[in-house]
Short mmCIF file of N, CA and C in Angstrom, two decimals:
data_model
loop_
_atom_site.label_atom_id
_atom_site.label_comp_id
_atom_site.label_asym_id
_atom_site.label_seq_id
_atom_site.Cartn_x
_atom_site.Cartn_y
_atom_site.Cartn_z
N PRO A 1 7.65 59.42 -64.77
CA PRO A 1 6.65 60.13 -64.11
C PRO A 1 6.80 60.05 -62.69
N ASP A 2 7.08 59.06 -61.87
CA ASP A 2 7.20 58.97 -60.55
C ASP A 2 8.68 59.46 -59.95
N SER A 3 9.44 60.06 -60.65
CA SER A 3 10.75 60.37 -60.23
C SER A 3 10.77 61.45 -59.01
N MET A 4 11.61 61.59 -58.35
CA MET A 4 11.63 62.80 -57.42
C MET A 4 12.60 63.70 -58.10
N HIS A 5 13.45 63.46 -59.00
CA HIS A 5 14.25 64.58 -59.85
C HIS A 5 14.05 64.47 -61.31
N ALA A 6 14.35 65.55 -62.06
CA ALA A 6 14.14 65.68 -63.41
C ALA A 6 15.45 66.35 -64.01
N TRP A 7 16.02 66.01 -65.03
CA TRP A 7 17.04 66.95 -65.68
C TRP A 7 16.34 67.74 -66.89
N LEU A 8 16.76 69.21 -66.72
CA LEU A 8 16.40 70.03 -67.73
C LEU A 8 17.56 70.39 -68.29
N GLU A 9 17.51 70.10 -69.54
CA GLU A 9 18.79 70.37 -70.72
C GLU A 9 18.28 71.82 -71.03
N LEU A 10 19.33 72.69 -70.91
CA LEU A 10 19.17 74.28 -71.32
C LEU A 10 19.18 74.34 -72.80
N PRO A 11 18.49 75.39 -73.44
CA PRO A 11 18.87 75.77 -74.68
C PRO A 11 20.20 76.39 -74.79
N ALA A 12 20.73 76.40 -76.20
CA ALA A 12 22.05 76.74 -76.50
C ALA A 12 22.30 78.36 -75.86
N HIS A 13 21.30 79.22 -75.76
CA HIS A 13 21.52 80.48 -75.26
C HIS A 13 21.79 80.60 -73.76
N TRP A 14 21.62 79.54 -73.12
CA TRP A 14 21.88 79.56 -71.67
C TRP A 14 23.17 78.61 -71.26
N ARG A 15 23.81 79.11 -70.28
CA ARG A 15 24.88 78.17 -69.57
C ARG A 15 24.29 77.97 -68.28
N SER A 16 24.48 76.93 -67.68
CA SER A 16 23.80 76.47 -66.35
C SER A 16 24.09 77.42 -65.17
N ALA A 17 25.30 77.87 -65.23
CA ALA A 17 25.51 78.84 -64.00
C ALA A 17 24.75 80.20 -64.29
N SER A 18 24.48 80.53 -65.22
CA SER A 18 23.80 81.87 -65.68
C SER A 18 22.34 81.48 -65.27
N PHE A 19 21.80 80.38 -65.68
CA PHE A 19 20.39 80.01 -65.56
C PHE A 19 20.17 79.70 -64.18
N ILE A 20 21.15 78.97 -63.27
CA ILE A 20 20.83 78.88 -62.11
C ILE A 20 20.84 80.37 -61.24
N GLN A 21 21.74 81.17 -61.56
CA GLN A 21 21.74 82.46 -61.01
C GLN A 21 20.38 83.23 -61.15
N ALA A 22 19.81 83.31 -62.34
CA ALA A 22 18.52 83.83 -62.87
C ALA A 22 17.43 83.20 -61.98
N ALA A 23 17.56 81.83 -61.79
CA ALA A 23 16.39 81.18 -61.19
C ALA A 23 16.43 81.43 -59.69
N GLU A 24 17.69 81.63 -59.03
CA GLU A 24 17.89 82.08 -57.61
C GLU A 24 17.37 83.61 -57.50
N ALA A 25 17.57 84.23 -58.31
CA ALA A 25 17.12 85.62 -58.12
C ALA A 25 15.50 85.72 -58.03
N GLN A 26 14.78 84.60 -58.52
CA GLN A 26 13.51 84.42 -58.55
C GLN A 26 13.07 83.60 -57.47
N GLY A 27 13.94 83.07 -56.43
CA GLY A 27 13.50 82.37 -55.41
C GLY A 27 13.59 80.94 -55.61
N ILE A 28 14.29 80.35 -56.72
CA ILE A 28 14.15 78.96 -57.03
C ILE A 28 15.62 78.48 -57.05
N GLY A 29 15.73 77.44 -56.00
CA GLY A 29 17.19 76.83 -56.10
C GLY A 29 17.25 75.63 -57.12
N LEU A 30 18.34 75.66 -57.57
CA LEU A 30 18.74 74.43 -58.80
C LEU A 30 20.04 73.94 -58.53
N ALA A 31 20.29 72.84 -58.98
CA ALA A 31 21.78 72.39 -58.94
C ALA A 31 22.21 72.02 -60.53
N GLY A 32 23.34 72.51 -60.76
CA GLY A 32 23.85 72.25 -61.94
C GLY A 32 24.50 70.88 -62.22
N ALA A 33 24.33 70.50 -63.33
CA ALA A 33 24.72 69.13 -63.87
C ALA A 33 26.43 68.86 -63.58
N GLU A 34 27.29 69.94 -63.26
CA GLU A 34 28.43 69.70 -63.10
C GLU A 34 28.75 69.11 -61.64
N LEU A 35 27.86 69.16 -60.68
CA LEU A 35 27.80 68.60 -59.45
C LEU A 35 27.57 67.13 -59.54
N PHE A 36 27.06 66.70 -60.50
CA PHE A 36 26.74 65.28 -60.76
C PHE A 36 27.60 64.60 -61.64
N ALA A 37 28.53 65.30 -62.41
CA ALA A 37 29.41 64.66 -63.41
C ALA A 37 30.64 63.79 -62.66
N ALA A 38 30.95 62.74 -63.33
CA ALA A 38 31.93 61.87 -62.68
C ALA A 38 33.24 61.85 -63.64
N GLY A 39 34.27 61.81 -62.93
CA GLY A 39 35.45 61.93 -63.62
C GLY A 39 35.75 63.07 -64.39
N HIS A 40 36.35 62.94 -65.59
CA HIS A 40 36.85 64.24 -66.38
C HIS A 40 36.06 64.51 -67.47
N PHE A 41 34.79 63.91 -67.42
CA PHE A 41 33.74 64.14 -68.59
C PHE A 41 33.04 65.48 -68.26
N PRO A 42 33.07 66.11 -69.49
CA PRO A 42 32.29 67.52 -69.24
C PRO A 42 30.84 67.26 -69.04
N ALA A 43 30.33 68.27 -68.13
CA ALA A 43 29.11 68.29 -67.75
C ALA A 43 28.03 69.00 -68.82
N PRO A 44 26.95 68.34 -69.10
CA PRO A 44 26.23 69.08 -70.16
C PRO A 44 25.58 70.34 -69.50
N GLN A 45 25.02 71.31 -70.27
CA GLN A 45 24.37 72.39 -69.74
C GLN A 45 22.94 72.16 -69.57
N ALA A 46 22.79 71.77 -68.27
CA ALA A 46 21.56 71.16 -67.77
C ALA A 46 21.65 71.63 -66.22
N VAL A 47 20.37 71.47 -65.64
CA VAL A 47 20.12 71.56 -64.21
C VAL A 47 19.27 70.42 -63.83
N ARG A 48 19.42 70.33 -62.51
CA ARG A 48 18.55 69.02 -61.95
C ARG A 48 17.41 69.64 -61.04
N LEU A 49 16.20 69.28 -61.51
CA LEU A 49 15.00 69.82 -60.70
C LEU A 49 14.67 68.90 -59.59
N SER A 50 14.74 69.24 -58.38
CA SER A 50 14.38 68.26 -57.49
C SER A 50 12.88 68.62 -56.89
N ILE A 51 12.02 67.68 -57.16
CA ILE A 51 10.52 67.93 -57.18
C ILE A 51 9.80 66.90 -56.16
N SER A 52 10.92 66.55 -55.45
CA SER A 52 10.47 65.51 -54.42
C SER A 52 9.51 66.08 -53.22
N HIS A 53 9.90 67.18 -52.78
CA HIS A 53 9.31 67.79 -51.60
C HIS A 53 8.75 69.17 -51.71
N PRO A 54 7.99 69.47 -52.88
CA PRO A 54 7.42 70.98 -52.82
C PRO A 54 6.41 70.93 -51.72
N LEU A 55 6.35 72.27 -51.31
CA LEU A 55 5.43 72.63 -50.30
C LEU A 55 3.98 72.16 -50.60
N ASP A 56 3.72 72.61 -51.75
CA ASP A 56 2.46 72.10 -52.36
C ASP A 56 2.34 72.05 -53.93
N ASN A 57 1.39 71.55 -54.52
CA ASN A 57 1.35 71.62 -55.94
C ASN A 57 1.29 73.06 -56.56
N ILE A 58 0.56 73.80 -55.85
CA ILE A 58 0.61 75.16 -56.43
C ILE A 58 1.90 75.81 -56.40
N THR A 59 2.60 75.50 -55.30
CA THR A 59 4.13 76.09 -55.27
C THR A 59 5.05 75.66 -56.30
N LEU A 60 4.78 74.33 -56.50
CA LEU A 60 5.63 73.83 -57.67
C LEU A 60 5.22 74.15 -59.10
N ASP A 61 3.78 74.30 -59.31
CA ASP A 61 3.35 74.75 -60.44
C ASP A 61 4.10 76.21 -60.81
N ARG A 62 4.02 77.13 -59.82
CA ARG A 62 4.45 78.51 -59.79
C ARG A 62 5.93 78.50 -60.33
N ALA A 63 6.73 77.63 -59.67
CA ALA A 63 8.28 77.64 -59.72
C ALA A 63 8.44 76.96 -61.12
N LEU A 64 7.72 75.99 -61.37
CA LEU A 64 8.02 75.50 -62.93
C LEU A 64 7.52 76.57 -64.01
N ALA A 65 6.59 77.50 -63.74
CA ALA A 65 6.10 78.48 -64.64
C ALA A 65 7.22 79.54 -64.64
N VAL A 66 7.88 79.80 -63.64
CA VAL A 66 8.94 80.83 -63.59
C VAL A 66 10.15 80.25 -64.54
N LEU A 67 10.51 79.05 -64.42
CA LEU A 67 11.48 78.31 -64.99
C LEU A 67 11.20 78.36 -66.72
N ALA A 68 9.90 78.22 -67.02
CA ALA A 68 9.43 78.36 -68.23
C ALA A 68 9.55 79.71 -68.92
N ARG A 69 9.28 80.68 -67.99
CA ARG A 69 9.54 81.94 -68.51
C ARG A 69 11.04 82.31 -68.70
N LEU A 70 11.95 81.91 -67.86
CA LEU A 70 13.20 82.02 -68.01
C LEU A 70 13.84 81.44 -69.31
N LEU A 71 13.35 80.32 -69.68
CA LEU A 71 13.58 79.53 -70.72
C LEU A 71 13.00 80.17 -72.14
N ASP A 72 12.10 80.62 -71.98
CA ASP A 72 11.64 81.41 -73.08
C ASP A 72 12.04 82.76 -73.39
N GLY A 73 12.68 83.37 -72.45
CA GLY A 73 13.19 84.78 -72.39
C GLY A 73 14.05 85.02 -73.50
N ASP A 74 14.00 86.25 -73.91
CA ASP A 74 15.10 86.74 -74.97
C ASP A 74 16.31 87.16 -74.29
N ALA A 75 17.30 87.42 -74.81
CA ALA A 75 18.57 88.11 -74.25
C ALA A 75 18.53 89.38 -73.35
N ALA A 76 17.54 90.10 -73.78
CA ALA A 76 17.42 91.35 -73.15
C ALA A 76 16.79 91.10 -71.69
N THR A 77 15.73 90.00 -71.76
CA THR A 77 15.13 89.62 -70.48
C THR A 77 16.25 88.98 -69.50
N ARG A 78 17.10 88.20 -70.22
CA ARG A 78 17.86 87.50 -69.26
C ARG A 78 18.85 88.39 -68.72
N GLN A 79 19.22 89.48 -69.38
CA GLN A 79 20.07 90.49 -68.84
C GLN A 79 19.72 91.19 -67.69
N LEU A 80 18.25 91.34 -67.50
CA LEU A 80 17.45 92.00 -66.50
C LEU A 80 17.34 91.04 -65.27
N LEU A 81 17.54 89.85 -65.32
CA LEU A 81 17.41 88.80 -64.19
C LEU A 81 18.62 88.96 -63.24
#
């Protein structure tokens, strides 16, 4: 609970690059797991949430709500993002 970062494993219908692109279109920056993978091991389809320095709790809450909507969106919604 006191960590400055969290990993968000993505559902099977998302690939990290697509999720990152969709989040960036909504003004949210994320880092894909491939940036943190060591050696020749495949990176999971996940993103790293950096929650250490939000402007305020309202901004953090709004960003997390956007990510939740992206996660819950259907294929048609993802195509529009």
